[in-house]
PDB file of N, CA and C in Angstrom:
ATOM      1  N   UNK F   1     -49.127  46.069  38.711  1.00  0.00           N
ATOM      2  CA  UNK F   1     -49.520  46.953  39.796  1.00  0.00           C
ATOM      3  C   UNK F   1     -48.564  48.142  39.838  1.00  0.00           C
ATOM      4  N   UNK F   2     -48.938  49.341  40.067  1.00  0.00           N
ATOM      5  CA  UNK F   2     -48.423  50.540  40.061  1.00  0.00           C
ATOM      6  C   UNK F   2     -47.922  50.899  41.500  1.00  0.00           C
ATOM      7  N   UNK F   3     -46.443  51.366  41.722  1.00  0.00           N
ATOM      8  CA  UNK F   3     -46.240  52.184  42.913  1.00  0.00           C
ATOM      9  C   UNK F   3     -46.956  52.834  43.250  1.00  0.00           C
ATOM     10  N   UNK F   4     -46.807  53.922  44.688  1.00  0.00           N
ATOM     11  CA  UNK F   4     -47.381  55.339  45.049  1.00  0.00           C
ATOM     12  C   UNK F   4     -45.664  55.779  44.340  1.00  0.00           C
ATOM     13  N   UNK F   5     -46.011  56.911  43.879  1.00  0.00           N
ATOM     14  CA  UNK F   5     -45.044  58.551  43.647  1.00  0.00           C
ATOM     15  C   UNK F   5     -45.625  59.114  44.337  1.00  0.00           C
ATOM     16  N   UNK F   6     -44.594  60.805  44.738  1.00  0.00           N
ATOM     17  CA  UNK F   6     -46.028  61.714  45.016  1.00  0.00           C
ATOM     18  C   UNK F   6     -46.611  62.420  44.198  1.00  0.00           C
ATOM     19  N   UNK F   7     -46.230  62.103  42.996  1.00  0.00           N
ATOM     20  CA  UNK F   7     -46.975  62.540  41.452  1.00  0.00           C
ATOM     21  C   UNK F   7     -47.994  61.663  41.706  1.00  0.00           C
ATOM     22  N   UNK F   8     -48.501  60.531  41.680  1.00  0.00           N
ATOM     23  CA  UNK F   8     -49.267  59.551  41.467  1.00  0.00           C
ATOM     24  C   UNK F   8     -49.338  59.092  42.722  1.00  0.00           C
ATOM     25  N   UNK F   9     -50.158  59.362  43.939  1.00  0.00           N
ATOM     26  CA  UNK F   9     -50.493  58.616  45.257  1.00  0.00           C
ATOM     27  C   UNK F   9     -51.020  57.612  44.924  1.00  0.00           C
ATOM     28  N   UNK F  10     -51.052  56.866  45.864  1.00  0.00           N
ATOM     29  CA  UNK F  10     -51.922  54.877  45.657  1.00  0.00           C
ATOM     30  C   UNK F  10     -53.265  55.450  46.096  1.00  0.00           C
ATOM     31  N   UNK F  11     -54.340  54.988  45.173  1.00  0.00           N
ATOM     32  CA  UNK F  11     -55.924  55.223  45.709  1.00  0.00           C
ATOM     33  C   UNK F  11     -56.502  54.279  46.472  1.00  0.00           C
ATOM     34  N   UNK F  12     -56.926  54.953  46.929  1.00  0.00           N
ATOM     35  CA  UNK F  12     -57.995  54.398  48.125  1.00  0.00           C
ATOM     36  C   UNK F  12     -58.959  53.932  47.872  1.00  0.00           C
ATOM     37  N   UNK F  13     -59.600  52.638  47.868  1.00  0.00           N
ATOM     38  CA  UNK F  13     -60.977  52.604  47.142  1.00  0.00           C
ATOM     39  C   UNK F  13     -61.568  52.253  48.362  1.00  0.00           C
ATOM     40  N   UNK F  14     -63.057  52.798  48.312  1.00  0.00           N
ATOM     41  CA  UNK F  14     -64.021  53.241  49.743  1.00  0.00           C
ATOM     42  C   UNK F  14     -65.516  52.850  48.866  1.00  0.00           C
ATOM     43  N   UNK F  15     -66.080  52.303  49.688  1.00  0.00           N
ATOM     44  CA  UNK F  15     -67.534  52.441  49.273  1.00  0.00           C
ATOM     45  C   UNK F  15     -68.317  54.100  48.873  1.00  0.00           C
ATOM     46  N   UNK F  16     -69.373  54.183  47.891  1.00  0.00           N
ATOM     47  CA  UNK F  16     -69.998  55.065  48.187  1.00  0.00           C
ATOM     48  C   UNK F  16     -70.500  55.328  49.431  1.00  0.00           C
ATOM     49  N   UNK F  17     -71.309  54.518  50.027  1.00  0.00           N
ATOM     50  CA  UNK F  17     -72.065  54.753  51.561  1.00  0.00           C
ATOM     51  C   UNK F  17     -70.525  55.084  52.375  1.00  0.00           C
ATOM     52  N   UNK F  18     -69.439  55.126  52.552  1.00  0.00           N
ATOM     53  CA  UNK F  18     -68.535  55.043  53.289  1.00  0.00           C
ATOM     54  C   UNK F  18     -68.190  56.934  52.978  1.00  0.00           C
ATOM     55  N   UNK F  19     -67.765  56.942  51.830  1.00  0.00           N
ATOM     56  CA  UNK F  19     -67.638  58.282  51.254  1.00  0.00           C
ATOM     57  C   UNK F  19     -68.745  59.206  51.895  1.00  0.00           C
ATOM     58  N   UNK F  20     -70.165  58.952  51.599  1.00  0.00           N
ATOM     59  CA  UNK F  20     -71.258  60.028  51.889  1.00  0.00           C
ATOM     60  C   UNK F  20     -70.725  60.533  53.556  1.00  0.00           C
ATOM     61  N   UNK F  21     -70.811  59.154  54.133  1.00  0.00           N
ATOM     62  CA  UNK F  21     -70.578  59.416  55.792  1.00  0.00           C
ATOM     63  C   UNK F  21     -69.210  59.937  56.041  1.00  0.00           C
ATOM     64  N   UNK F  22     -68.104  60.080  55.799  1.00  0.00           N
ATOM     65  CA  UNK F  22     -67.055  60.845  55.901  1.00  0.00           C
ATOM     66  C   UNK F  22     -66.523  61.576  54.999  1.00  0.00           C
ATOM     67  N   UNK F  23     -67.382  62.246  54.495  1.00  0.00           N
ATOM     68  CA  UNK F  23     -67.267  62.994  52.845  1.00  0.00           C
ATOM     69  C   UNK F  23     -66.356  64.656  53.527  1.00  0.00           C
ATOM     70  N   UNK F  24     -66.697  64.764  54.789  1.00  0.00           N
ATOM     71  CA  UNK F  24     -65.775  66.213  55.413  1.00  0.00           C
ATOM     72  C   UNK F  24     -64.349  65.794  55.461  1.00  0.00           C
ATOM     73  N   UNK F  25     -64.334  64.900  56.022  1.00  0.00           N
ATOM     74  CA  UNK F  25     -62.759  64.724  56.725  1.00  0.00           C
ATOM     75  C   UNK F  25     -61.969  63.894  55.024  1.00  0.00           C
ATOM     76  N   UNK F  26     -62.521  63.083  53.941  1.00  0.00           N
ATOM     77  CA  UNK F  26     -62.077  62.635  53.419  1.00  0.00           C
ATOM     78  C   UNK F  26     -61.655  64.170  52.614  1.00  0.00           C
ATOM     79  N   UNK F  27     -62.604  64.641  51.838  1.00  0.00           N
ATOM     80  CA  UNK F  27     -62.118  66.102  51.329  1.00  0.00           C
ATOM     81  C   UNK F  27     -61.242  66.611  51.956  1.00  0.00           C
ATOM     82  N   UNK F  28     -60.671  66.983  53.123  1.00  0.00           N
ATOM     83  CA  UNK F  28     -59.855  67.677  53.692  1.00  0.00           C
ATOM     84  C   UNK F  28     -58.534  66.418  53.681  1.00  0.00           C
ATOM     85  N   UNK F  29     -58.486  65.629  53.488  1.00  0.00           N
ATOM     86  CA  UNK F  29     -57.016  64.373  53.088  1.00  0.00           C
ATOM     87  C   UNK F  29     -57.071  65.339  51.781  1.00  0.00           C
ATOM     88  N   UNK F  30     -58.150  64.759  50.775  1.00  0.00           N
ATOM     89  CA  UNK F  30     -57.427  64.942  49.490  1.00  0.00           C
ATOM     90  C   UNK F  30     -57.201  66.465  49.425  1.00  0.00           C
ATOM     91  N   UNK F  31     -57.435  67.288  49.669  1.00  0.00           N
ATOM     92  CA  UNK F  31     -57.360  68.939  49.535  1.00  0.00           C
ATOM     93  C   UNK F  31     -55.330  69.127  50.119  1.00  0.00           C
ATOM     94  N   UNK F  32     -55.658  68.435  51.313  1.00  0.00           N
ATOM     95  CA  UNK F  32     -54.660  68.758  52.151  1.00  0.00           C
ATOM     96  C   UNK F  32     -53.494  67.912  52.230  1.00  0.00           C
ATOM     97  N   UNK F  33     -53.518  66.523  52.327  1.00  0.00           N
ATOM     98  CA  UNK F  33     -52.333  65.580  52.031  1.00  0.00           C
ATOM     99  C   UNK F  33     -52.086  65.195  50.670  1.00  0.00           C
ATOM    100  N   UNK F  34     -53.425  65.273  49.549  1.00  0.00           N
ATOM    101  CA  UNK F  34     -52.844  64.721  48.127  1.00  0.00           C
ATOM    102  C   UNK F  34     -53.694  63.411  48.041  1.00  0.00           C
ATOM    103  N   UNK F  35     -54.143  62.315  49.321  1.00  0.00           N
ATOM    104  CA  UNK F  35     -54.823  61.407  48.834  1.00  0.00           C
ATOM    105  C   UNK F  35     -55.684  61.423  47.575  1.00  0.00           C
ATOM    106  N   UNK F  36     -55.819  60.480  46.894  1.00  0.00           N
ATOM    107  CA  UNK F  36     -56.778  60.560  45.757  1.00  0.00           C
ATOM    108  C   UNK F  36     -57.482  59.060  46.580  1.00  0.00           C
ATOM    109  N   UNK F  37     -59.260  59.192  45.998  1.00  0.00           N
ATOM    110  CA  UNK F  37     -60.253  58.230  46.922  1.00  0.00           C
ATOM    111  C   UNK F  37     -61.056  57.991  45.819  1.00  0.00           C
ATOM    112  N   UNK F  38     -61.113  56.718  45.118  1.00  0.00           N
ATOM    113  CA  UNK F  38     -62.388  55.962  44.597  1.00  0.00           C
ATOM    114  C   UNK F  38     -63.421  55.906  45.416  1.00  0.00           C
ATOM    115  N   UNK F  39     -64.533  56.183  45.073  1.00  0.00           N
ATOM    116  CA  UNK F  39     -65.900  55.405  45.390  1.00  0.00           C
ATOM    117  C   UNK F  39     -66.403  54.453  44.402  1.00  0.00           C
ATOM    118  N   UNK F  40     -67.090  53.216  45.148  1.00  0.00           N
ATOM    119  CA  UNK F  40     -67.033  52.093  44.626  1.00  0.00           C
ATOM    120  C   UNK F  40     -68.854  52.232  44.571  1.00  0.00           C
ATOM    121  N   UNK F  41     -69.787  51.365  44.308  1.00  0.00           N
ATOM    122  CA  UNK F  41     -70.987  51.484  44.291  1.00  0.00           C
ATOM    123  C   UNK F  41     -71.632  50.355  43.407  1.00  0.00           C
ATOM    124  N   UNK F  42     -72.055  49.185  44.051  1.00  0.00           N
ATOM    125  CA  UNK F  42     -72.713  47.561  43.281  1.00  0.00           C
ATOM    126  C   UNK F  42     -71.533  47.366  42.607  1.00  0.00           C
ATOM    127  N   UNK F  43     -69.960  46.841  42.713  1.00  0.00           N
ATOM    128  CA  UNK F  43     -68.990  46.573  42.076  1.00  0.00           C
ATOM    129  C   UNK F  43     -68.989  47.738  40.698  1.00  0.00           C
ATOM    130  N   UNK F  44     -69.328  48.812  41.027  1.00  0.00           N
ATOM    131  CA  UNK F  44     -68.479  49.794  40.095  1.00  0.00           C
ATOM    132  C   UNK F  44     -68.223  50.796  40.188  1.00  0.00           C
ATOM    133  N   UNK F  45     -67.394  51.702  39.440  1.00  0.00           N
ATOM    134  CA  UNK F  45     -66.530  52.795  40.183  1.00  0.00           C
ATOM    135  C   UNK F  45     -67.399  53.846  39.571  1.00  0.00           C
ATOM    136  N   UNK F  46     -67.800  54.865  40.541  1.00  0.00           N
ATOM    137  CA  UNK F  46     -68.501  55.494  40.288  1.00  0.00           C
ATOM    138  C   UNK F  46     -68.189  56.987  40.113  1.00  0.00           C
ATOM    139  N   UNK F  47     -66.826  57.288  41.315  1.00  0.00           N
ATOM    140  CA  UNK F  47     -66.231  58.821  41.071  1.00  0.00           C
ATOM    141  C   UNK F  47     -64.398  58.350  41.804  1.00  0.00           C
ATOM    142  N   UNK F  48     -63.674  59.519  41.536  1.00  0.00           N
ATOM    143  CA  UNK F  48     -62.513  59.598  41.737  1.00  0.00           C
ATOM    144  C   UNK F  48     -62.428  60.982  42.600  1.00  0.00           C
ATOM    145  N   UNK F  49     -61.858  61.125  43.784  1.00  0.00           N
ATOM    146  CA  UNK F  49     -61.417  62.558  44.438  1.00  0.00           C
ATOM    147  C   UNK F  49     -59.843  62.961  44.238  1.00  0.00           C
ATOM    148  N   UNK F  50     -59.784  63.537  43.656  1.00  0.00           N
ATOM    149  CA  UNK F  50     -58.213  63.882  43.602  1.00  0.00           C
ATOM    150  C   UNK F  50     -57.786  65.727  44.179  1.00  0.00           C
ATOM    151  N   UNK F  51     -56.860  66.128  44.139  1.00  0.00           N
ATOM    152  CA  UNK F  51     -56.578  67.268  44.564  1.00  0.00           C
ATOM    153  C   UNK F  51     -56.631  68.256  43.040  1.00  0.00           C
ATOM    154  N   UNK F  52     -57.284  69.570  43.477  1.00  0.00           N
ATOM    155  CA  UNK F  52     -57.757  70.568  42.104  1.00  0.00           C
ATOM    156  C   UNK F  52     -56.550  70.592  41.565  1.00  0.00           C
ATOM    157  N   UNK F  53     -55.515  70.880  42.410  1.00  0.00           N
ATOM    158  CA  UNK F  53     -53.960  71.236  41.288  1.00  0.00           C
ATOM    159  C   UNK F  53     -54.172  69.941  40.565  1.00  0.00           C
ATOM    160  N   UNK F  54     -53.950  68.712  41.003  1.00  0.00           N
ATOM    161  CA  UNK F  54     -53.795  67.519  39.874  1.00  0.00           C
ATOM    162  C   UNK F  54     -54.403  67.200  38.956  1.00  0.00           C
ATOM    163  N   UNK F  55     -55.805  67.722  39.484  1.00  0.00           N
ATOM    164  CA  UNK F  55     -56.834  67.155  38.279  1.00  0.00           C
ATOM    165  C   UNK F  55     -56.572  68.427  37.026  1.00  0.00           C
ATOM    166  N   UNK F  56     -56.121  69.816  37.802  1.00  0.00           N
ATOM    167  CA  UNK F  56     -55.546  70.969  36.534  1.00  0.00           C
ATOM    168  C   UNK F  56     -54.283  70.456  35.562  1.00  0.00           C
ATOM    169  N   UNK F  57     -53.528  70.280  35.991  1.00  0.00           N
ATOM    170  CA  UNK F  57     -52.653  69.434  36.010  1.00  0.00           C
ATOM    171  C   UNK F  57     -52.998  68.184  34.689  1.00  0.00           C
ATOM    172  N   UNK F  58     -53.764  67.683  35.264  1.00  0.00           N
ATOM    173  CA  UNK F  58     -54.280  66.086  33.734  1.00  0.00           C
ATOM    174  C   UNK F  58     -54.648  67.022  32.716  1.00  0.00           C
ATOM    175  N   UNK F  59     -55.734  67.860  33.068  1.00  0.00           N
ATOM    176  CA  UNK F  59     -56.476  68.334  31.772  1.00  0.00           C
ATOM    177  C   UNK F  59     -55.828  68.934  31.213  1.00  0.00           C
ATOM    178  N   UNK F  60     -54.641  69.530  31.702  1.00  0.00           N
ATOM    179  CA  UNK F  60     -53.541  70.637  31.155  1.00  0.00           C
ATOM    180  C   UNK F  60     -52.186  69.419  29.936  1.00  0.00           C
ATOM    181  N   UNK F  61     -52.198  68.274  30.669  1.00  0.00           N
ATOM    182  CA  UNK F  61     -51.583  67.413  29.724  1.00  0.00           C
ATOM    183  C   UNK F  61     -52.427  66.959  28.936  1.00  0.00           C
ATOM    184  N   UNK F  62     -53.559  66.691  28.899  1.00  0.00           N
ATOM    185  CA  UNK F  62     -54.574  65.879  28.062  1.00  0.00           C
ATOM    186  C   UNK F  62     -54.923  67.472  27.184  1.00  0.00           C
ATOM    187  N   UNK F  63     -54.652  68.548  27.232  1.00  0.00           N
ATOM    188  CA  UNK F  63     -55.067  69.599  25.901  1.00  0.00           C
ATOM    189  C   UNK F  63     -56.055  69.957  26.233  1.00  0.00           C
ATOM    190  N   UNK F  64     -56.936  69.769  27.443  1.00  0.00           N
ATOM    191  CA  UNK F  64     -58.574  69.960  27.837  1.00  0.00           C
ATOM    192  C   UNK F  64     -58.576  71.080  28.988  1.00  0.00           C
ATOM    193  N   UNK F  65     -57.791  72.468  28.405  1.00  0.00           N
ATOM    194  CA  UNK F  65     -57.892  73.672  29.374  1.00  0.00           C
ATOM    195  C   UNK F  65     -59.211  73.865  30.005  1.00  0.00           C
ATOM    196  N   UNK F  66     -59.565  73.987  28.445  1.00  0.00           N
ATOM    197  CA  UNK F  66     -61.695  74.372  28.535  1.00  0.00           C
ATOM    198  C   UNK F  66     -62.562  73.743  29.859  1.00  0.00           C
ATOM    199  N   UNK F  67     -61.917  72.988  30.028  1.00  0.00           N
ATOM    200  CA  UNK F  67     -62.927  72.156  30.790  1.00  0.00           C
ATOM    201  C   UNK F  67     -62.601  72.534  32.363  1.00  0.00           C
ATOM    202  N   UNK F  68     -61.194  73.503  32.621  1.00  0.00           N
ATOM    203  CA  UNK F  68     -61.131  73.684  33.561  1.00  0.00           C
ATOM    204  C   UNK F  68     -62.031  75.281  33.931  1.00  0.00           C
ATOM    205  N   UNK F  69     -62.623  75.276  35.101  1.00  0.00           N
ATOM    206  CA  UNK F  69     -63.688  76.379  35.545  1.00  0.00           C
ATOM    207  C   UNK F  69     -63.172  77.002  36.820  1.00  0.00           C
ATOM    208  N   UNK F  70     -62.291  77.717  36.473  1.00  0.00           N
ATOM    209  CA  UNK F  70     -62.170  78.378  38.124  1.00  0.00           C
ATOM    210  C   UNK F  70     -62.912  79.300  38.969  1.00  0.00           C
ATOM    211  N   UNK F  71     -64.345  79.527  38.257  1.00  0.00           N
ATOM    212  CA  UNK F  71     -65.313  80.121  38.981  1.00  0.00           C
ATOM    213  C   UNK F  71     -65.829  79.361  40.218  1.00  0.00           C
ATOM    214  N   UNK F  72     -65.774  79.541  41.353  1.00  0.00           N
ATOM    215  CA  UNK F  72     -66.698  79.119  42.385  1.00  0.00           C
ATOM    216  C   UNK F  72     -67.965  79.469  41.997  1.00  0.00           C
ATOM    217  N   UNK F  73     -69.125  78.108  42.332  1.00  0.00           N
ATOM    218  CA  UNK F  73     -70.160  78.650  42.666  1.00  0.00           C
ATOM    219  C   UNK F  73     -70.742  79.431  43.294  1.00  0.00           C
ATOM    220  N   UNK F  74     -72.184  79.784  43.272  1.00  0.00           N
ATOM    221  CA  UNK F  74     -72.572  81.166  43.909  1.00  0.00           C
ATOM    222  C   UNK F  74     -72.383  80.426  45.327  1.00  0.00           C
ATOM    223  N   UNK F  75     -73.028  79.489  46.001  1.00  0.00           N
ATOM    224  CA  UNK F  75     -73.106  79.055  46.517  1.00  0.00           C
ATOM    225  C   UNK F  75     -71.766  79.100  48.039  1.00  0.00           C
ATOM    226  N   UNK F  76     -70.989  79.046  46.872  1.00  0.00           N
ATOM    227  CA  UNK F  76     -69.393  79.282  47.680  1.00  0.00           C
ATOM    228  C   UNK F  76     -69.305  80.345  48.834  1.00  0.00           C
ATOM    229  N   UNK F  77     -69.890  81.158  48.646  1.00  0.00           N
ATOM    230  CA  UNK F  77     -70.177  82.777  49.100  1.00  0.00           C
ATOM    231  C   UNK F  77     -70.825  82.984  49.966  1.00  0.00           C
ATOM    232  N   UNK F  78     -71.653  82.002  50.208  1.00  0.00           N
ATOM    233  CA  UNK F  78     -72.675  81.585  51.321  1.00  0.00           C
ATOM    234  C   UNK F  78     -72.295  81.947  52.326  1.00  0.00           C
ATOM    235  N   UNK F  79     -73.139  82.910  53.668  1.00  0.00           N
ATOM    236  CA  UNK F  79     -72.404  83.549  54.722  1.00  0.00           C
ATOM    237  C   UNK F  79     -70.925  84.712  54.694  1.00  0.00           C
ATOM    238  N   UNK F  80     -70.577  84.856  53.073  1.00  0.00           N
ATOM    239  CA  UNK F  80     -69.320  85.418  52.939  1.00  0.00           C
ATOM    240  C   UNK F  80     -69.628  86.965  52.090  1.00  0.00           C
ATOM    241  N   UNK F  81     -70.620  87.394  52.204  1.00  0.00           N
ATOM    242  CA  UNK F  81     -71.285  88.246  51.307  1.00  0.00           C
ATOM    243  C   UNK F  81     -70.431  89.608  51.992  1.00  0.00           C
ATOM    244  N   UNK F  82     -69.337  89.940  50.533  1.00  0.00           N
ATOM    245  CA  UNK F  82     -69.166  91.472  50.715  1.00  0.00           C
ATOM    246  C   UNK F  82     -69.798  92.501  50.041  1.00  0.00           C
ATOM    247  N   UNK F  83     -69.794  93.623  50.141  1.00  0.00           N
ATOM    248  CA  UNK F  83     -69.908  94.977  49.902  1.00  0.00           C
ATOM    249  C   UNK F  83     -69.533  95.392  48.575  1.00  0.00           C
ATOM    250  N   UNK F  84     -70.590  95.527  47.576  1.00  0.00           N
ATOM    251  CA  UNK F  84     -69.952  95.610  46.263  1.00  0.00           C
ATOM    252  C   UNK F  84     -68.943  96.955  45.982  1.00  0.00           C
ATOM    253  N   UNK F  85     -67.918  96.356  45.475  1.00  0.00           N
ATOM    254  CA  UNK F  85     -67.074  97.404  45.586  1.00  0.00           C
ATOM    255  C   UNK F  85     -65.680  97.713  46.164  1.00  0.00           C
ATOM    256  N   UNK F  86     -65.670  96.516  47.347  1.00  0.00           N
ATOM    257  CA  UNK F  86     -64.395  96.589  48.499  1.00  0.00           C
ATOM    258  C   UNK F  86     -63.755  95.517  48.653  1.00  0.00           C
ATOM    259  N   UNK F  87     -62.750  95.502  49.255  1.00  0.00           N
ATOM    260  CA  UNK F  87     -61.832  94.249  49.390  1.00  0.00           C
ATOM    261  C   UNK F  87     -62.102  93.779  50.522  1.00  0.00           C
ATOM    262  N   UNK F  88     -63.339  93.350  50.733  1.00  0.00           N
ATOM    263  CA  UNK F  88     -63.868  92.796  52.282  1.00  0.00           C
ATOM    264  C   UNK F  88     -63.235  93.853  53.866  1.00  0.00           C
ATOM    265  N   UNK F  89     -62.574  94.911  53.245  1.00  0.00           N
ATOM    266  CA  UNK F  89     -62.336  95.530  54.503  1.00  0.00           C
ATOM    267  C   UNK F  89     -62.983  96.587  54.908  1.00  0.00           C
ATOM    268  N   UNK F  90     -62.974  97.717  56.104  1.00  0.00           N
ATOM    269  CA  UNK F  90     -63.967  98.754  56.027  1.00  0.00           C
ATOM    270  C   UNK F  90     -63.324  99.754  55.157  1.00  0.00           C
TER     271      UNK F  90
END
């Protein structure tokens, strides 16, 4: 069995149905404290939440830059639509 570091937090393992229903407030742990959260689903693991620096971070030791995408989706932008051209100010 593995310690917590704060390189390596202890995971949380949560049901999927548990995850869907507190999927706001759990994102905002891992974004904001570092938690990392299994979802579990018929005895198997189905996803991992970790924080973007860490997961940059693995792929950056594992040699797998490529795979990192720092484009937001369009989606992201939603309600945030500036003015082509400006730095959101007048």
């Amino acid at each position: 069995m593995t310690e917590e570091t704060p390189e390596m937090p202890k995971t949380q393992n949560m049901t999927s149905a548990e995850v869907r229903t507190k999927f706001s407030g759990l994102s905002a742990r891992v974004q904001h404290v570092g938690h990392h959260i299994r979802a579990w689903r018929y005895r198997e693991a189905q996803l991992v939440m970790v924080p973007e620096d860490w997961y940059e971070r693995a792929c950056k030791a594992l040699g797998e830059t490529s795979r990192i995408n720092l484009e937001p989706p369009p989606a992201a932008y939603k309600g945030f639509a500036r003015k082509a051209g400006t730095d959101g100010g007048e």
